[in-house]
Amino acid sequence: MENKQSSSPASFVDSTVVPGDVVLDLSSMTSQTIKLGGGLRQDCDAISAMKAGTLRFSKPNKYWIESSQKRYVPCVEDTILGIVVDSKADNFLIDIKGPAMGFLPVLAFEGGTRRNIPKFEILVESSHNSILFSMRLIGLYQLEVGTLLYLRVVKANFGMNPELSCTDASGKAAEFGPLKDGYMFETSTGLSRKLLSSPTCPVLEALGKKLSFEIAVGLNGRVWVNAASPDTIVVVANAIMNSESLSGAQQIIMVDHLLKNIQ
Amino acid sequence: MEEADEMVTPGEVLGKATDLKAGKGAYAASHNNTIYASLTGFRRIQAPPPASNDKRPTVEVTGHKAHGPVPEPGSVVIARVTKVMARTASADIMCVGPKSVREKFTGIIRQQDVRATEIDKVDMHLSFHPGDIVRAVVLSLGDARAYYLSTAKNELGVVSAESSAGATMVPISWTEMQCPLTGQIELRKVAKVVN
């Protein structure tokens, strides 16, 4: 374990760290507030890494560790794709690829009251076959088990099930809710973040120039694609899945290659 | 007090009401003036206190783990929080008054019983975390699964808690506790410990 006595912060930023590395030494820094993001913990005067990944810094004072994994750790204000697994008295149980099921309150829809619980009647084909039940829930809440939803995380505390919502902070629907038709596939959390970064990810830009499709990216490692023809959906899905370890230029070459084959 | 005699079970005859008085774990049936045991344990006879008029010795049934303290409505208990959910928190009751319990009892603290003011704006996660030790009062026997507990008084609430860094936190107000290692402040419903 490296333990530099007087380490300037710049030495570790943007380099790979493993759990146990002391990345910042507070005693050598002038008195300032720094904000620690995910993956870092404070041990009196030393800040050490808890996750393996790249240390990132953003002005003026934010440090965090970026890494990509298959499992999602819920975080407040993330937008994710969830699959309805069950419904209880006043919550739907949603699978979000995290350590615990998410709870979606029955009233967390735009204009939701006890009298107009939304009825979702379209069964969405999803690639998550292990929880695709074909039964239809009878009763007030006809949100089909297996429906794919675009959701926002409202509360995510350690040890509690995360609370989700189908509205934005002001109560409007704003694109949240069930996703009809299309195809959903799973990716790592790092790829989801890259797809959502701005400026637009090269693979999406290259695909968007030649094809027209609709896409929803969940930060929990799920991506949903919809287009007019199944061929387009398959090309887009394959291009995205291939692009994880490629650089920008390589992604554009890969997309050109794929599109040439189908034309 | 004589030596403990044989083990008795509920329903066994312990003696006649004319000879004995019913103590803990025993009761007198009025229709035939007999004393029966109501708990499992050892039958003990205690000599009558010299000052009383009644010269009958007291028979009681003691010595079994079921005779450990049992939470009653109104008793103050110490419990460890096991699970915090959106509107309730579950806790394992460890002590009733000054004595520790000998069997497992579960309690539930509902959102409306956490504090006395603004009870519908309570955030359970800002009041308790799993692993906290709380002092609470038993409201009722609750349902089959758990007792109902309440921390809605100044002297009730979190007595001891660990911070996310692993150190025991120091209370600084009725809503805040501070970690001595990192200085981070965490929110809890803190009990006012009066010395």
XYZ file of N, CA and C in Angstrom, chain A residues 41-44 90 155 157-161 163, chain B residues 84-87 123 125 130 164-165 181-182 184:
72
model
N -13.306 7.255 1.873
C -13.679 7.362 3.281
C -12.610 8.112 4.050
N -13.029 8.712 5.159
C -12.113 9.544 5.922
C -11.663 8.796 7.171
N -10.365 8.765 7.409
C -9.800 8.136 8.602
C -9.001 9.200 9.321
N -9.639 9.998 10.158
C -8.956 11.154 10.779
C -8.394 12.050 9.681
N -49.512 -0.541 -0.724
C -49.386 0.782 -1.342
C -48.053 0.992 -2.044
N -35.373 8.198 -2.606
C -34.637 8.044 -1.352
C -33.803 6.784 -1.463
N -31.291 5.130 1.164
C -30.505 5.062 2.384
C -29.969 3.668 2.571
N -28.830 3.584 3.237
C -28.219 2.290 3.467
C -29.104 1.450 4.372
N -29.396 0.231 3.960
C -30.186 -0.644 4.809
C -31.673 -0.578 4.552
N -32.140 0.467 3.892
C -33.568 0.566 3.578
C -33.777 0.294 2.098
N -34.970 -0.161 1.742
C -35.275 -0.320 0.323
C -35.392 1.062 -0.319
N -36.663 4.209 -2.379
C -37.978 4.655 -2.787
C -37.864 5.291 -4.164
N -34.711 -0.357 9.578
C -35.404 0.917 9.456
C -36.099 0.924 8.111
N -37.408 1.166 8.104
C -38.148 1.186 6.846
C -38.834 2.527 6.701
N -39.655 2.647 5.654
C -40.190 3.977 5.344
C -41.029 4.545 6.477
N -41.850 3.691 7.106
C -42.752 4.238 8.126
C -42.615 3.577 9.475
N -38.949 11.618 9.308
C -38.222 10.765 8.367
C -37.547 9.688 9.202
N -35.346 7.558 8.587
C -33.910 7.417 8.445
C -33.156 8.524 9.162
N -29.920 1.273 11.633
C -29.777 -0.087 12.158
C -28.554 -0.172 13.065
N -20.842 6.142 10.653
C -20.467 5.311 9.512
C -18.972 5.040 9.499
N -18.181 5.836 10.236
C -16.749 5.554 10.335
C -16.455 4.505 11.395
N -14.191 10.843 15.442
C -13.046 10.627 14.561
C -13.072 11.554 13.356
N -14.231 11.669 12.735
C -14.279 12.427 11.486
C -14.961 13.780 11.640
N -18.086 14.252 11.489
C -19.334 14.295 10.730
C -20.519 14.255 11.679
